[in-house]
Amino acid sequence: MMNTPLRHWLIEHREPLLAHWQLLIEQQAGALVAHHQPTPALNGSAGFPAERTILLASLYEGLVDAAGDDVAPLNDRLRHLHALRQQPGEADLPRYLSIMAQLRRAGWDLLSDSAHMPTSVGEFETWRNLIEQFDRLIEQTTQALAEQWVSAAGVLQHELHETKLLVESLYHDAEATDRTTLQVSNLNQIAQGLSANMDRTQQLEIVGSTLRATLEVALLSIWLFDAEAQALILARSWGHDTACPPLGTADTPAVAEDLMLRAFRGGEIVAVKTADPAKQGPWYRPGHAVLNVPMIVQGQVVGVIAIQDASNQTFLDRSQQEFVKSAASQAAIALENTRLYNEVLRFNSVLEQRIAERTNQLKIERDTLETVNQIAIETSSTLDRDLLLEASLTALAKLVGVKYGSIMLVEAETDHLIDCAVLGRTGEIGYTRFAMGQGIVGWVAQHKRPAIVPDVCADPRWVPLPDTNGEMRKTTGSMIAVPLIAHHQTLGVLLLSHEQIGYFNDDHLRLLNASAGQIAIGINNAQLYTEIEKELLHRSEMFQRQESEASQSQAILQSLSDGVIVCGEDGAVLTANMACERILERSIEELVIWNLPELLRRLLGRRADEVPVEELLARPIDAYHKLRSFATVFQMGTRMISITLGPVLNSKDALMGAVALFRDITREVESDRLKTEFIGTVSHELRTPMTSIKGFTQLLSMGSLGPVNDTQKEFLQIIQTNAERMISIINDLLDITKIETGSVELDLRPLHLAETLSTVMMELQPAIREREHELVISIPPGLPLVRADSRRLNQILGNVLSNAVKYTPRGGKIELDAREVGSDGVPEQWRDGLKPDARYALVEIRDSGVGIAAEDLDRIFDRFYRTENPLKVEAGGTGLGLSLVRPLIELFGGRIWVQSVLGEGSTFSMLIPAAL
Ligand code: ADP
């Protein structure tokens, strides 16, 4: 087919041309129309018969083809035009020609329309050609029409029939197309309606009412499957006047025939012209045709659309069924979407609610954290306990939303809980007190557990308290209390109260619990701080005191006239006073650079062993728990200096060092020497005349120089006795002098103790007899010889024995024992200086006399010391005897000591070295 400009133009302007043509024909005359029965309107074109429209359209198509030089289809259609005659022989030709004329006019109208008018020479040419061709086409067509008309006179009857059938089928095709178009448009409408809506009721309304209007049916209902009820539930109905009960979907024989269920279970369209009402559910209206279409989404039947009508049965047509099926599946999808959407909405709202709840929770948690943090900052920034309590309590009360509260702390002395911070009641700090375990607060403190009390009145632990005015406090509302615990120790209780019953909840408890630890630590810190502060103050006072004491001691030390050198535990000299410089003739600087043992070695040479610093530092206390000390005297040039060494212990008896005391005793030594010399000289000078007195008195009393009467004799005897006493005193004094000047001459030799004793006993016998004492002497035969000076041993034994005789009341008992001992047989106190492997004779003289008080035991060995006792006067004496005995026996290398019980008797023990 040729694609001529005319054909092109005709195709391009099909719509306006056809419409205009149709309009012109209508306006011209209704002649053609008048002969036809009107067919139901399928579209909006008012009153124009459908087949005419189709015919014109078909004719037009023929013209299009003819414009492309293919005239056959046009001729065909013209034949059909001819066949439209109602009665054979009817003179229709003029009218048909008129139709063509109208087309020509329509064409011209369009071509002369301003939009189509040429604006250039080139365009004009085209335009003119087009007009020409168009005119020609009309002309040819008119011609062909006329020819056909003429030749058609003998058209065969069957041809006519054929044409009629063709037109009919064309008509039906067109109608079907229209209906499909309508259905598509309705489906489209449904789809748009559904997609624009998410409301189930409205969606049902859109689907139901559109379907019902389109299909023109009496009854329509939509049934949806309810999973919970396992039944089809009537969701919405149109035309039904009664409500239908749910239709159970369970597979029971009773409902086997039900068409609704069949559609639902099978997922297939069920279409029947009529059904047996007995076998149907109440949804069925007898005598009605039924179309039940399942609603399927994703292979799942979710409901059924049920259509019923008694007269109109077009909905049973296949195409209608398809239409309903499409609508049903759209509805199913939309409803499912809606269901999902609603679920999402519901889920959203649940989520929103959860978010709101969580947000609220987070807010509370944030507030809680903020408060706890604030408290933490507070506790770490202040060591003022009261400030801390106040701030914490206020912050917590604000967060919890209460006006009343307090913090009660445990008072260490009484173990009572006492208000230390109070909120809501003024001026009551320290007023309220609870014993441990008393009241709710006491309970919390004792059990170390928090308590929420919804109604204090109803709580058995509640103890109502009077307020400061003596009136009972208000006792309604609720309370919360938590223990304040630090390092496992309950420091107190924090409590908040509210007038409302049941005000407090677990959130409050959590908050309080979280804060309680912080507060407790803060309190603990504050208390520790206070204690440390106190301790510091105490120490600084002590330090000041020590400082002043030290400077005082230093001042005293410096002002002493004796030299003092103090050394540490290691012997290093710590301090030396000014007097040292003078006494030791060395500068302090020189003294302090040595250690004390070295210094003493320099001063004393070999004699430094007499003041053994190292030994003292190693063993500052002796076996009798007394401080050891050493002393000696040494010469420095012409001066005599005494040195005394002792340990320095602190208040806890721990060794700190040693102190050496130096004293210049040159003058004392000198005066002592002079005194001894004087006594020696005087004694010596006295002894010569006393000897003469004694000798001449003896001569006189013997009557060698003439007769003496009894009285004279008696007097001479007294003179003689006193002279002897005097000589004895003088001898003692001379002995003292000798001992002091170190000029005692000893003749040490082995002696029989028994022999010496017998000499002594001879002298003492008269006195023993006179005093009627019993004397028991026991000397074992194997006793070794002793090494001693015979005269001095006599003197020693005589002195001790005569004391026993003198200081024992008449008729007493005196025992003398002797035995051999090693140094280990000697009491420790007297062992010092003894040779460990040496042998000794121990002589013990026991009496049943007056005894010696403990405090006198040492002093009786001092010169001139005599104890107060009942026999003091009767016994007579100078107190010199024992003071001679001790140095003499020590000169032998022996020892003497005494044990006594006052009023019962004494035992004098003498240790004398055995002769080898
Ligand atoms: P005197 O006997 O001349 O007084 P001594 O030196 O011998 O001096 O004794 C000193 C003192 O010791 C005595 O005065 C006496 O108080 C006491 N005394 C000595 N021996 C005994 C003793 N056996 N019993 C009690 N007291 C004694």
Short mmCIF file of N, CA and C in Angstrom, two decimals, residues 510-609:
data_model
loop_
_atom_site.label_atom_id
_atom_site.label_comp_id
_atom_site.label_asym_id
_atom_site.label_seq_id
_atom_site.Cartn_x
_atom_site.Cartn_y
_atom_site.Cartn_z
N ARG A 510 15.85 2.28 93.56
CA ARG A 510 17.09 2.14 92.79
C ARG A 510 17.94 3.40 92.90
N LEU A 511 17.26 4.52 92.75
CA LEU A 511 17.96 5.81 92.81
C LEU A 511 18.64 5.98 94.17
N LEU A 512 17.87 5.72 95.22
CA LEU A 512 18.40 5.92 96.57
C LEU A 512 19.54 4.96 96.85
N ASN A 513 19.37 3.72 96.38
CA ASN A 513 20.43 2.73 96.59
C ASN A 513 21.69 3.18 95.90
N ALA A 514 21.52 3.68 94.65
CA ALA A 514 22.69 4.11 93.88
C ALA A 514 23.39 5.26 94.58
N SER A 515 22.63 6.15 95.17
CA SER A 515 23.22 7.33 95.80
C SER A 515 23.78 7.01 97.18
N ALA A 516 23.15 6.03 97.85
CA ALA A 516 23.52 5.76 99.25
C ALA A 516 25.00 5.44 99.39
N GLY A 517 25.52 4.62 98.43
CA GLY A 517 26.92 4.23 98.50
C GLY A 517 27.82 5.46 98.45
N GLN A 518 27.48 6.35 97.51
CA GLN A 518 28.28 7.57 97.35
C GLN A 518 28.27 8.39 98.63
N ILE A 519 27.05 8.55 99.16
CA ILE A 519 26.92 9.39 100.35
C ILE A 519 27.72 8.78 101.50
N ALA A 520 27.58 7.43 101.63
CA ALA A 520 28.28 6.75 102.71
C ALA A 520 29.78 6.97 102.59
N ILE A 521 30.29 6.85 101.37
CA ILE A 521 31.73 7.04 101.18
C ILE A 521 32.11 8.47 101.52
N GLY A 522 31.24 9.40 101.11
CA GLY A 522 31.48 10.81 101.42
C GLY A 522 31.55 11.03 102.92
N ILE A 523 30.57 10.43 103.64
CA ILE A 523 30.53 10.58 105.10
C ILE A 523 31.80 9.99 105.69
N ASN A 524 32.12 8.81 105.20
CA ASN A 524 33.32 8.12 105.69
C ASN A 524 34.55 8.99 105.49
N ASN A 525 34.65 9.55 104.27
CA ASN A 525 35.78 10.42 103.97
C ASN A 525 35.82 11.62 104.91
N ALA A 526 34.64 12.20 105.10
CA ALA A 526 34.57 13.39 105.95
C ALA A 526 35.00 13.04 107.37
N GLN A 527 34.51 11.86 107.84
CA GLN A 527 34.87 11.46 109.20
C GLN A 527 36.36 11.19 109.30
N LEU A 528 36.88 10.51 108.27
CA LEU A 528 38.31 10.23 108.26
C LEU A 528 39.10 11.53 108.28
N TYR A 529 38.59 12.48 107.46
CA TYR A 529 39.26 13.76 107.38
C TYR A 529 39.32 14.43 108.75
N THR A 530 38.17 14.41 109.45
CA THR A 530 38.10 15.03 110.76
C THR A 530 39.10 14.35 111.70
N GLU A 531 39.12 13.00 111.63
CA GLU A 531 40.04 12.27 112.49
C GLU A 531 41.49 12.63 112.17
N ILE A 532 41.77 12.67 110.85
CA ILE A 532 43.14 12.99 110.44
C ILE A 532 43.52 14.39 110.90
N GLU A 533 42.53 15.29 110.77
CA GLU A 533 42.78 16.67 111.18
C GLU A 533 43.13 16.72 112.67
N LYS A 534 42.32 15.93 113.46
CA LYS A 534 42.54 15.89 114.90
C LYS A 534 43.93 15.34 115.21
N GLU A 535 44.23 14.25 114.49
CA GLU A 535 45.50 13.57 114.71
C GLU A 535 46.66 14.51 114.37
N LEU A 536 46.49 15.25 113.25
CA LEU A 536 47.52 16.18 112.83
C LEU A 536 47.76 17.24 113.90
N LEU A 537 46.65 17.75 114.42
CA LEU A 537 46.72 18.78 115.44
C LEU A 537 47.48 18.25 116.65
N HIS A 538 47.05 17.01 117.02
CA HIS A 538 47.65 16.36 118.17
C HIS A 538 49.16 16.22 117.95
N ARG A 539 49.50 15.76 116.73
CA ARG A 539 50.92 15.53 116.44
C ARG A 539 51.70 16.83 116.44
N SER A 540 51.08 17.86 115.87
CA SER A 540 51.83 19.10 115.81
C SER A 540 52.05 19.65 117.22
N GLU A 541 51.05 19.44 118.10
CA GLU A 541 51.22 19.87 119.49
C GLU A 541 52.35 19.09 120.14
N MET A 542 52.31 17.75 119.86
CA MET A 542 53.32 16.89 120.43
C MET A 542 54.70 17.30 119.93
N PHE A 543 54.74 17.59 118.64
CA PHE A 543 56.00 17.95 118.03
C PHE A 543 56.54 19.22 118.67
N GLN A 544 55.60 20.18 118.86
CA GLN A 544 56.02 21.44 119.48
C GLN A 544 56.57 21.19 120.88
N ARG A 545 55.83 20.32 121.59
CA ARG A 545 56.25 20.00 122.95
C ARG A 545 57.64 19.36 122.92
N GLN A 546 57.78 18.41 121.98
CA GLN A 546 59.07 17.73 121.88
C GLN A 546 60.18 18.71 121.53
N GLU A 547 59.81 19.60 120.60
CA GLU A 547 60.78 20.62 120.19
C GLU A 547 61.26 21.38 121.40
N SER A 548 60.28 21.84 122.20
CA SER A 548 60.66 22.68 123.33
C SER A 548 61.41 21.85 124.36
N GLU A 549 60.94 20.57 124.50
CA GLU A 549 61.64 19.70 125.43
C GLU A 549 63.08 19.48 124.98
N ALA A 550 63.19 19.26 123.63
CA ALA A 550 64.52 19.00 123.09
C ALA A 550 65.43 20.20 123.31
N SER A 551 64.87 21.37 123.04
CA SER A 551 65.73 22.54 123.20
C SER A 551 66.04 22.77 124.68
N GLN A 552 65.07 22.40 125.53
CA GLN A 552 65.30 22.49 126.97
C GLN A 552 66.42 21.53 127.37
N SER A 553 66.27 20.27 126.85
CA SER A 553 67.28 19.26 127.19
C SER A 553 68.64 19.72 126.69
N GLN A 554 68.62 20.29 125.50
CA GLN A 554 69.87 20.76 124.92
C GLN A 554 70.50 21.83 125.80
N ALA A 555 69.62 22.73 126.26
CA ALA A 555 70.11 23.82 127.11
C ALA A 555 70.68 23.26 128.41
N ILE A 556 69.94 22.29 128.98
CA ILE A 556 70.40 21.68 130.23
C ILE A 556 71.72 20.98 129.99
N LEU A 557 71.74 20.22 128.89
CA LEU A 557 72.95 19.46 128.56
C LEU A 557 74.14 20.39 128.45
N GLN A 558 73.90 21.52 127.77
CA GLN A 558 75.01 22.43 127.54
C GLN A 558 75.45 23.12 128.83
N SER A 559 74.47 23.29 129.73
CA SER A 559 74.85 24.04 130.93
C SER A 559 75.42 23.13 132.03
N LEU A 560 75.44 21.82 131.76
CA LEU A 560 75.99 20.90 132.77
C LEU A 560 77.49 21.14 132.92
N SER A 561 77.95 20.94 134.17
CA SER A 561 79.39 21.11 134.36
C SER A 561 80.13 19.82 134.05
N ASP A 562 79.36 18.71 134.03
CA ASP A 562 79.97 17.45 133.64
C ASP A 562 79.94 17.31 132.13
N GLY A 563 80.94 16.63 131.61
CA GLY A 563 80.95 16.41 130.16
C GLY A 563 80.03 15.26 129.80
N VAL A 564 79.24 15.45 128.76
CA VAL A 564 78.32 14.40 128.34
C VAL A 564 78.54 14.13 126.85
N ILE A 565 78.74 12.86 126.54
CA ILE A 565 78.80 12.48 125.12
C ILE A 565 77.75 11.41 124.89
N VAL A 566 76.91 11.63 123.89
CA VAL A 566 75.86 10.65 123.59
C VAL A 566 76.19 10.01 122.25
N CYS A 567 76.11 8.68 122.23
CA CYS A 567 76.31 8.02 120.95
C CYS A 567 75.07 7.23 120.58
N GLY A 568 74.96 6.90 119.29
CA GLY A 568 73.80 6.13 118.81
C GLY A 568 74.04 4.65 118.98
N GLU A 569 73.11 3.86 118.45
CA GLU A 569 73.19 2.40 118.59
C GLU A 569 74.48 1.84 117.99
N ASP A 570 74.96 2.55 116.94
CA ASP A 570 76.17 2.07 116.28
C ASP A 570 77.43 2.64 116.91
N GLY A 571 77.26 3.43 117.97
CA GLY A 571 78.42 3.98 118.66
C GLY A 571 78.85 5.33 118.14
N ALA A 572 78.26 5.78 117.02
CA ALA A 572 78.65 7.08 116.45
C ALA A 572 78.23 8.19 117.42
N VAL A 573 79.12 9.14 117.62
CA VAL A 573 78.82 10.22 118.56
C VAL A 573 77.73 11.13 117.99
N LEU A 574 76.68 11.33 118.75
CA LEU A 574 75.58 12.16 118.28
C LEU A 574 75.72 13.58 118.80
N THR A 575 76.08 13.67 120.03
CA THR A 575 76.21 15.01 120.59
C THR A 575 77.23 15.01 121.74
N ALA A 576 77.83 16.17 121.93
CA ALA A 576 78.76 16.33 123.06
C ALA A 576 78.57 17.75 123.58
N ASN A 577 78.56 17.92 124.87
CA ASN A 577 78.30 19.27 125.39
C ASN A 577 79.61 20.04 125.57
N MET A 578 79.41 21.31 125.94
CA MET A 578 80.56 22.22 126.04
C MET A 578 81.57 21.75 127.10
N ALA A 579 81.02 21.19 128.20
CA ALA A 579 81.90 20.78 129.31
C ALA A 579 82.94 19.77 128.84
N CYS A 580 82.56 18.97 127.83
CA CYS A 580 83.48 17.97 127.30
C CYS A 580 84.75 18.62 126.77
N GLU A 581 84.53 19.73 126.07
CA GLU A 581 85.67 20.44 125.48
C GLU A 581 86.70 20.75 126.56
N ARG A 582 86.14 21.23 127.67
CA ARG A 582 87.03 21.65 128.77
C ARG A 582 87.67 20.43 129.44
N ILE A 583 86.83 19.43 129.79
CA ILE A 583 87.34 18.29 130.55
C ILE A 583 88.31 17.46 129.71
N LEU A 584 87.93 17.25 128.43
CA LEU A 584 88.75 16.35 127.61
C LEU A 584 89.79 17.10 126.78
N GLU A 585 89.72 18.42 126.89
CA GLU A 585 90.67 19.27 126.18
C GLU A 585 90.67 19.00 124.68
N ARG A 586 89.49 18.83 124.15
CA ARG A 586 89.35 18.62 122.69
C ARG A 586 88.13 19.40 122.22
N SER A 587 88.21 19.89 120.99
CA SER A 587 87.06 20.67 120.50
C SER A 587 85.89 19.73 120.21
N ILE A 588 84.70 20.30 120.28
CA ILE A 588 83.50 19.48 120.05
C ILE A 588 83.56 18.85 118.66
N GLU A 589 84.01 19.63 117.69
CA GLU A 589 84.10 19.12 116.32
C GLU A 589 84.96 17.87 116.27
N GLU A 590 86.03 17.91 117.05
CA GLU A 590 86.94 16.78 117.08
C GLU A 590 86.25 15.58 117.74
N LEU A 591 85.50 15.88 118.80
CA LEU A 591 84.85 14.79 119.55
C LEU A 591 83.78 14.08 118.73
N VAL A 592 83.03 14.87 117.95
CA VAL A 592 81.89 14.24 117.28
C VAL A 592 82.29 13.48 116.02
N ILE A 593 83.53 13.65 115.55
CA ILE A 593 83.85 12.89 114.34
C ILE A 593 84.20 11.43 114.65
N TRP A 594 84.59 11.16 115.89
CA TRP A 594 84.88 9.75 116.24
C TRP A 594 83.60 9.07 116.69
N ASN A 595 83.74 7.75 116.76
CA ASN A 595 82.66 7.09 117.48
C ASN A 595 83.13 6.90 118.92
N LEU A 596 82.24 6.59 119.80
CA LEU A 596 82.56 6.63 121.23
C LEU A 596 83.63 5.59 121.61
N PRO A 597 83.55 4.33 121.12
CA PRO A 597 84.60 3.37 121.51
C PRO A 597 85.99 3.86 121.09
N GLU A 598 86.05 4.46 119.88
CA GLU A 598 87.33 4.94 119.39
C GLU A 598 87.85 6.09 120.27
N LEU A 599 86.93 6.98 120.63
CA LEU A 599 87.29 8.12 121.46
C LEU A 599 87.83 7.64 122.81
N LEU A 600 87.14 6.64 123.39
CA LEU A 600 87.56 6.14 124.70
C LEU A 600 88.93 5.46 124.60
N ARG A 601 89.13 4.78 123.45
CA ARG A 601 90.44 4.14 123.28
C ARG A 601 91.55 5.19 123.25
N ARG A 602 91.25 6.30 122.59
CA ARG A 602 92.24 7.37 122.51
C ARG A 602 92.51 7.97 123.89
N LEU A 603 91.46 8.07 124.70
CA LEU A 603 91.60 8.71 126.00
C LEU A 603 92.20 7.76 127.03
N LEU A 604 91.77 6.48 126.98
CA LEU A 604 92.14 5.56 128.07
C LEU A 604 93.23 4.57 127.68
N GLY A 605 93.52 4.50 126.40
CA GLY A 605 94.50 3.50 125.99
C GLY A 605 93.95 2.11 126.25
N ARG A 606 94.76 1.26 126.86
CA ARG A 606 94.35 -0.11 127.09
C ARG A 606 93.21 -0.23 128.09
N ARG A 607 93.13 0.74 128.94
CA ARG A 607 92.11 0.70 130.00
C ARG A 607 90.69 0.96 129.46
N ALA A 608 90.66 1.21 128.19
CA ALA A 608 89.34 1.43 127.59
C ALA A 608 88.44 0.20 127.76
N ASP A 609 89.05 -0.97 127.98
CA ASP A 609 88.25 -2.19 128.20
C ASP A 609 87.36 -2.08 129.43
#
